[in-house]
PDB file of C-alpha atoms and ligand atoms in Angstrom:
ATOM      1  CA  MET A   1      12.437  35.206  -3.581  1.00 53.00           C
ATOM      2  CA  SER A   2      15.656  35.794  -4.355  1.00 64.00           C
ATOM      3  CA  ILE A   3      16.756  33.835  -7.393  1.00 64.00           C
ATOM      4  CA  ARG A   4      19.435  32.381  -6.372  1.00 65.00           C
ATOM      5  CA  ARG A   5      16.374  30.373  -4.134  1.00 64.00           C
ATOM      6  CA  PHE A   6      14.195  30.110  -6.850  1.00 59.00           C
ATOM      7  CA  ALA A   7      16.542  28.212  -9.124  1.00 59.00           C
ATOM      8  CA  SER A   8      17.062  26.294  -6.308  1.00 58.00           C
ATOM      9  CA  THR A   9      13.658  25.269  -5.594  1.00 58.00           C
ATOM     10  CA  ALA A  10      13.558  24.725  -9.603  1.00 56.00           C
ATOM     11  CA  MET A  11      16.970  22.113  -9.662  1.00 52.00           C
ATOM     12  CA  LEU A  12      15.115  20.327  -6.372  1.00 50.00           C
ATOM     13  CA  LEU A  13      11.519  19.429  -8.244  1.00 51.00           C
ATOM     14  CA  LEU A  14      13.528  18.787 -11.441  1.00 50.00           C
ATOM     15  CA  ALA A  15      15.131  15.996  -9.105  1.00 48.00           C
ATOM     16  CA  THR A  16      11.494  14.948  -7.549  1.00 46.00           C
ATOM     17  CA  ALA A  17      10.535  15.230 -11.203  1.00 45.00           C
ATOM     18  CA  CYS A  18      12.908  12.645 -12.508  1.00 44.00           C
ATOM     19  CA  GLU A  19      12.434  10.302  -9.696  1.00 44.00           C
ATOM     20  CA  ALA A  20       9.499  10.291  -9.763  1.00 42.00           C
ATOM     21  CA  GLU A  21       9.414   9.307 -13.639  1.00 43.00           C
ATOM     22  CA  GLU A  22      11.679   6.500 -13.254  1.00 41.00           C
ATOM     23  CA  PRO A  23      10.007   3.217 -12.911  1.00 49.00           C
ATOM     24  CA  ALA A  24       8.115   4.669 -15.837  1.00 47.00           C
ATOM     25  CA  ALA A  25      12.250   4.882 -17.549  1.00 43.00           C
ATOM     26  CA  LEU A  26      12.379   1.128 -16.373  1.00 59.00           C
ATOM     27  CA  ARG A  27       9.937   0.061 -18.283  1.00 75.00           C
ATOM     28  CA  VAL A  28      10.088  -2.592 -21.043  1.00 89.00           C
ATOM     29  CA  ALA A  29       8.063  -1.220 -24.228  1.00 89.00           C
ATOM     30  CA  GLY A  30       5.520  -3.271 -24.780  1.00 92.00           C
ATOM     31  CA  GLY A  31       5.940  -5.641 -22.051  1.00 95.00           C
ATOM     32  CA  ASP A  32       4.125  -6.244 -18.927  1.00 95.00           C
ATOM     33  CA  PRO A  33       5.817  -7.615 -15.608  1.00 95.00           C
ATOM     34  CA  ALA A  34       2.646  -9.382 -14.735  1.00 95.00           C
ATOM     35  CA  ARG A  35       2.237 -11.862 -17.615  1.00 97.00           C
ATOM     36  CA  GLY A  36       6.471 -11.960 -17.639  1.00 97.00           C
ATOM     37  CA  HIS A  37       6.243 -12.956 -14.704  1.00 97.00           C
ATOM     38  CA  ALA A  38       4.302 -16.505 -14.680  1.00 98.00           C
ATOM     39  CA  VAL A  39       6.508 -16.933 -18.208  1.00 98.00           C
ATOM     40  CA  ILE A  40       9.079 -17.122 -15.286  1.00 98.00           C
ATOM     41  CA  LEU A  41       6.819 -19.385 -13.040  1.00 97.00           C
ATOM     42  CA  ALA A  42       5.794 -21.837 -15.736  1.00 98.00           C
ATOM     43  CA  SER A  43       9.359 -21.870 -17.795  1.00 98.00           C
ATOM     44  CA  GLY A  44      10.820 -22.922 -15.052  1.00 97.00           C
ATOM     45  CA  CYS A  45      13.484 -20.463 -14.479  1.00 98.00           C
ATOM     46  CA  GLY A  46      13.821 -21.409 -10.726  1.00 98.00           C
ATOM     47  CA  ALA A  47      15.075 -24.732 -11.282  1.00 98.00           C
ATOM     48  CA  CYS A  48      18.319 -22.555 -11.935  1.00 98.00           C
ATOM     49  CA  HIS A  49      18.169 -18.948 -10.260  1.00 98.00           C
ATOM     50  CA  VAL A  50      16.819 -17.273  -7.182  1.00 97.00           C
ATOM     51  CA  ILE A  51      13.859 -14.613  -8.262  1.00 97.00           C
ATOM     52  CA  PRO A  52      12.160 -12.965  -5.450  1.00 96.00           C
ATOM     53  CA  GLY A  53       8.690 -12.722  -5.813  1.00 96.00           C
ATOM     54  CA  VAL A  54       8.369 -15.525  -7.495  1.00 97.00           C
ATOM     55  CA  ARG A  55       7.819 -19.171  -6.685  1.00 96.00           C
ATOM     56  CA  GLY A  56       9.859 -22.025  -5.920  1.00 96.00           C
ATOM     57  CA  ALA A  57      12.681 -19.333  -7.485  1.00 97.00           C
ATOM     58  CA  ASP A  58      15.399 -20.295  -5.097  1.00 96.00           C
ATOM     59  CA  SER A  59      17.734 -21.781  -7.194  1.00 97.00           C
ATOM     60  CA  TRP A  60      21.463 -21.090  -7.147  1.00 97.00           C
ATOM     61  CA  VAL A  61      22.884 -23.230 -10.545  1.00 97.00           C
ATOM     62  CA  GLY A  62      23.499 -19.837 -12.010  1.00 97.00           C
ATOM     63  CA  PRO A  63      24.156 -16.545 -11.352  1.00 97.00           C
ATOM     64  CA  PRO A  64      20.749 -14.723  -8.254  1.00 97.00           C
ATOM     65  CA  LEU A  65      18.546 -12.537 -10.462  1.00 97.00           C
ATOM     66  CA  THR A  66      17.612  -9.837  -7.748  1.00 94.00           C
ATOM     67  CA  GLU A  67      18.116  -6.700  -8.203  1.00 91.00           C
ATOM     68  CA  TRP A  68      18.085  -7.257 -12.109  1.00 92.00           C
ATOM     69  CA  ALA A  69      16.756  -3.571 -12.954  1.00 88.00           C
ATOM     70  CA  ARG A  70      20.177  -2.597 -11.068  1.00 84.00           C
ATOM     71  CA  ARG A  71      22.687  -5.077 -13.188  1.00 88.00           C
ATOM     72  CA  GLY A  72      25.860  -3.476 -15.165  1.00 87.00           C
ATOM     73  CA  TYR A  73      25.594  -6.884 -18.026  1.00 91.00           C
ATOM     74  CA  VAL A  74      23.617  -9.362 -19.279  1.00 94.00           C
ATOM     75  CA  GLY A  75      25.791 -12.275 -18.670  1.00 95.00           C
ATOM     76  CA  GLY A  76      28.902 -10.354 -19.047  1.00 92.00           C
ATOM     77  CA  ARG A  77      28.624 -10.059 -22.450  1.00 92.00           C
ATOM     78  CA  LEU A  78      25.837  -7.164 -23.499  1.00 92.00           C
ATOM     79  CA  PRO A  79      25.013  -3.502 -21.923  1.00 90.00           C
ATOM     80  CA  ASN A  80      22.103  -4.367 -19.063  1.00 90.00           C
ATOM     81  CA  ALA A  81      19.170  -3.117 -21.523  1.00 90.00           C
ATOM     82  CA  PRO A  82      15.728  -4.963 -22.891  1.00 92.00           C
ATOM     83  CA  ASP A  83      16.649  -5.512 -25.617  1.00 92.00           C
ATOM     84  CA  ASN A  84      20.104  -7.417 -24.977  1.00 93.00           C
ATOM     85  CA  LEU A  85      18.196  -8.770 -22.024  1.00 96.00           C
ATOM     86  CA  ILE A  86      15.609  -9.658 -24.372  1.00 96.00           C
ATOM     87  CA  ALA A  87      17.912 -11.395 -26.338  1.00 96.00           C
ATOM     88  CA  TRP A  88      19.823 -13.325 -24.354  1.00 97.00           C
ATOM     89  CA  LEU A  89      16.469 -14.936 -22.470  1.00 98.00           C
ATOM     90  CA  ARG A  90      15.825 -16.430 -26.288  1.00 97.00           C
ATOM     91  CA  ASP A  91      19.098 -17.250 -26.739  1.00 97.00           C
ATOM     92  CA  PRO A  92      21.693 -17.092 -24.225  1.00 97.00           C
ATOM     93  CA  GLU A  93      24.521 -19.386 -25.827  1.00 96.00           C
ATOM     94  CA  ALA A  94      24.248 -16.937 -29.402  1.00 95.00           C
ATOM     95  CA  ILE A  95      25.254 -14.217 -27.046  1.00 94.00           C
ATOM     96  CA  SER A  96      27.841 -16.524 -24.594  1.00 95.00           C
ATOM     97  CA  PRO A  97      28.987 -19.666 -26.579  1.00 95.00           C
ATOM     98  CA  GLY A  98      29.100 -22.656 -24.188  1.00 96.00           C
ATOM     99  CA  SER A  99      26.573 -20.189 -21.816  1.00 97.00           C
ATOM    100  CA  ALA A 100      25.514 -22.387 -19.751  1.00 97.00           C
ATOM    101  CA  MET A 101      21.700 -21.627 -19.789  1.00 98.00           C
ATOM    102  CA  PRO A 102      20.144 -23.190 -21.947  1.00 97.00           C
ATOM    103  CA  ALA A 103      16.992 -21.889 -24.743  1.00 97.00           C
ATOM    104  CA  VAL A 104      14.512 -22.413 -22.619  1.00 97.00           C
ATOM    105  CA  GLY A 105      12.057 -21.834 -26.398  1.00 97.00           C
ATOM    106  CA  LEU A 106      10.298 -18.114 -24.945  1.00 98.00           C
ATOM    107  CA  SER A 107       8.746 -16.883 -28.053  1.00 98.00           C
ATOM    108  CA  GLU A 108       9.998 -12.762 -28.743  1.00 97.00           C
ATOM    109  CA  ALA A 109       6.705 -11.620 -26.642  1.00 97.00           C
ATOM    110  CA  GLU A 110       7.190 -14.348 -23.774  1.00 98.00           C
ATOM    111  CA  ALA A 111      10.840 -13.294 -23.678  1.00 98.00           C
ATOM    112  CA  ARG A 112       9.937 -10.198 -23.711  1.00 96.00           C
ATOM    113  CA  ASP A 113       6.764  -9.744 -20.892  1.00 97.00           C
ATOM    114  CA  ALA A 114       9.601 -12.568 -18.816  1.00 97.00           C
ATOM    115  CA  ALA A 115      11.927  -9.281 -18.739  1.00 96.00           C
ATOM    116  CA  ALA A 116       9.516  -6.913 -18.266  1.00 95.00           C
ATOM    117  CA  TYR A 117       9.386  -8.704 -15.263  1.00 96.00           C
ATOM    118  CA  LEU A 118      12.956  -9.140 -14.318  1.00 96.00           C
ATOM    119  CA  PHE A 119      13.365  -4.882 -15.058  1.00 93.00           C
ATOM    120  CA  THR A 120      10.421  -4.586 -11.739  1.00 92.00           C
ATOM    121  CA  LEU A 121      13.241  -6.014  -9.411  1.00 92.00           C
ATOM    122  CA  GLY A 122      15.657  -3.591  -7.854  1.00 86.00           C
ATOM    123  CA  ALA A 123      14.126  -0.616 -10.581  1.00 81.00           C
ATOM    124  CA  ALA A 124      12.397   1.714  -7.210  1.00 76.00           C
ATOM    125  CA  ARG A 125      16.269   1.436  -5.994  1.00 71.00           C
ATOM    126  CA  LEU A 126      19.149   2.786  -8.406  1.00 58.00           C
ATOM    127  CA  PRO A 127      18.967   3.493 -12.380  1.00 55.00           C
ATOM    128  CA  PRO A 128      19.684   0.707 -14.204  1.00 49.00           C
ATOM    129  CA  VAL A 129      22.674   2.073 -16.469  1.00 54.00           C
ATOM    130  CA  PRO A 130      25.386   4.296 -14.797  1.00 56.00           C
ATOM    131  CA  ALA A 131      24.747   7.470 -15.853  1.00 54.00           C
ATOM    132  CA  GLY A 132      26.040   8.296 -19.103  1.00 58.00           C
ATOM    133  CA  MET A 133      25.815   4.909 -20.573  1.00 61.00           C
ATOM    134  CA  GLN A 134      23.771   5.645 -23.927  1.00 60.00           C
ATOM    135  CA  LEU A 135      19.847   3.618 -23.491  1.00 60.00           C
ATOM    136  CA  GLY A 136      18.143   1.309 -25.573  1.00 60.00           C
ATOM    137  CA  PRO A 137      16.694   2.113 -27.710  1.00 56.00           C
ATOM    138  CA  ASN A 138      13.241   0.898 -26.038  1.00 55.00           C
ATOM    139  CA  GLU A 139      13.864   2.673 -22.975  1.00 57.00           C
ATOM    140  CA  GLY A 140      11.913   5.700 -22.322  1.00 50.00           C
ATOM    141  CA  GLY A 141       9.510   5.980 -24.037  1.00 46.00           C
ATOM    142  CA  PRO A 142       9.585   6.350 -27.612  1.00 47.00           C
ATOM    143  CA  ARG A 143      11.249   8.647 -28.533  1.00 46.00           C
ATOM    144  CA  GLU A 144      13.664   9.062 -32.302  1.00 49.00           C
ATOM    145  CA  SER A 145      17.202  10.674 -30.794  1.00 51.00           C
ATOM    146  CA  PRO A 146      19.571   8.323 -28.950  1.00 49.00           C
ATOM    147  CA  ARG A 147      19.338   9.210 -25.270  1.00 53.00           C
ATOM    148  CA  ILE A 148      22.524   8.778 -22.699  1.00 56.00           C
ATOM    149  CA  ARG A 149      21.122   8.742 -19.475  1.00 58.00           C
ATOM    150  CA  PRO A 150      21.454  11.990 -17.629  1.00 52.00           C
ATOM    151  CA  ARG A 151      24.139  12.035 -14.765  1.00 55.00           C
ATOM    152  CA  ALA A 152      22.649  12.591 -11.525  1.00 51.00           C
TER     153      ALA A 152
HETATM  154  C1  HEC Q   1      19.345 -25.194 -16.457  1.00 78.18           C
HETATM  155  C2  HEC Q   1      19.425 -24.089 -15.616  1.00 78.18           C
HETATM  156  C3  HEC Q   1      18.769 -22.401 -15.848  1.00 78.18           C
HETATM  157  C4  HEC Q   1      17.238 -22.556 -16.618  1.00 78.18           C
HETATM  158  C5  HEC Q   1      16.082 -23.598 -16.195  1.00 78.18           C
HETATM  159  C6  HEC Q   1      17.430 -20.555 -16.884  1.00 78.18           C
HETATM  160  N1  HEC Q   1      19.401 -20.534 -16.452  1.00 78.18           N
HETATM  161 FE1  HEC Q   1      19.807 -17.781 -16.621  1.00 78.18          FE
HETATM  162  N2  HEC Q   1      21.191 -18.547 -16.492  1.00 78.18           N
HETATM  163  C7  HEC Q   1      21.478 -20.742 -15.784  1.00 78.18           C
HETATM  164  C8  HEC Q   1      22.748 -20.185 -15.951  1.00 78.18           C
HETATM  165  C9  HEC Q   1      24.045 -21.421 -15.221  1.00 78.18           C
HETATM  166  C10 HEC Q   1      23.958 -18.544 -16.540  1.00 78.18           C
HETATM  167  C11 HEC Q   1      24.944 -18.586 -16.338  1.00 78.18           C
HETATM  168  C12 HEC Q   1      25.618 -18.059 -17.085  1.00 78.18           C
HETATM  169  C13 HEC Q   1      25.932 -17.524 -17.916  1.00 78.18           C
HETATM  170  O1  HEC Q   1      26.382 -16.249 -18.014  1.00 78.18           O
HETATM  171  O2  HEC Q   1      26.580 -17.564 -18.989  1.00 78.18           O
HETATM  172  C14 HEC Q   1      22.176 -18.190 -16.640  1.00 78.18           C
HETATM  173  C15 HEC Q   1      22.224 -16.556 -16.661  1.00 78.18           C
HETATM  174  C16 HEC Q   1      21.287 -15.937 -17.117  1.00 78.18           C
HETATM  175  C17 HEC Q   1      20.785 -14.792 -16.921  1.00 78.18           C
HETATM  176  C18 HEC Q   1      21.558 -13.677 -17.294  1.00 78.18           C
HETATM  177  C19 HEC Q   1      22.262 -13.001 -15.141  1.00 78.18           C
HETATM  178  C20 HEC Q   1      23.653 -12.139 -15.017  1.00 78.18           C
HETATM  179  O3  HEC Q   1      23.878 -12.297 -13.932  1.00 78.18           O
HETATM  180  O4  HEC Q   1      24.031 -11.473 -16.552  1.00 78.18           O
HETATM  181  C21 HEC Q   1      19.389 -13.816 -16.990  1.00 78.18           C
HETATM  182  C22 HEC Q   1      18.683 -13.416 -16.979  1.00 78.18           C
HETATM  183  C23 HEC Q   1      18.430 -15.734 -17.051  1.00 78.18           C
HETATM  184  N3  HEC Q   1      19.806 -16.090 -16.377  1.00 78.18           N
HETATM  185  C24 HEC Q   1      17.113 -16.139 -16.779  1.00 78.18           C
HETATM  186  C25 HEC Q   1      16.537 -16.853 -17.491  1.00 78.18           C
HETATM  187  C26 HEC Q   1      15.266 -16.373 -17.092  1.00 78.18           C
HETATM  188  C27 HEC Q   1      14.636 -15.445 -17.483  1.00 78.18           C
HETATM  189  C28 HEC Q   1      15.140 -17.526 -17.360  1.00 78.18           C
HETATM  190  C29 HEC Q   1      13.343 -18.583 -17.875  1.00 78.18           C
HETATM  191  C30 HEC Q   1      12.494 -18.725 -18.988  1.00 78.18           C
HETATM  192  C31 HEC Q   1      16.018 -18.834 -17.029  1.00 78.18           C
HETATM  193  N4  HEC Q   1      17.638 -17.387 -17.124  1.00 78.18           N
HETATM  194  C32 HEC Q   1      16.204 -20.621 -17.543  1.00 78.18           C
HETATM  195  C33 HEC Q   1      20.508 -20.871 -15.873  1.00 78.18           C
HETATM  196  C34 HEC Q   1      19.293 -21.673 -16.372  1.00 78.18           C
END
């Protein structure tokens, strides 16, 4: 095998490995999507949002939460990273004064689980943050150095 051929095979393998890892990188640390699904159902989020996979969540009062993992921003204010979404779910008005979304009284753990569920939506299709944007502290697993999503 020529060195060129070897290099391109190695790149391909690397790219495949990165793609396969994508869902893990999207995981909300400490959050459980199945519990989050139950939290979302019990909290009545579906009275205001379209949320794929959640029974009865077909309202257009607020924006649809389809393909959540692909969103760039939370409430048009903060980059869409797990910690920012958790903060939003606990107290939207603290992030966007005058927001029409009420705080529904989620605990930190409940908001974390709900965020974990939302981040499963659309996760398979695209990176959640644009290439080069800094990842949140809980993205990409526990590491100390700041992480930047690599360019595709
Ligand atoms: C009474 C209606 C209502 C309820 C209940 C509600 N929301 Fe919202 N939500 C809204 C509205 C309206 C907005 C848009 C607010 C804004 O952008 O300031 C919003 C925004 C959001 C956003 C940001 C959307 C975006 O495009 O950036 C997320 C995420 C979200 N809601 C999740 C939830 C979850 C999860 C629940 C349940 C725990 C919930 N919401 C309950 C009305 C509601």
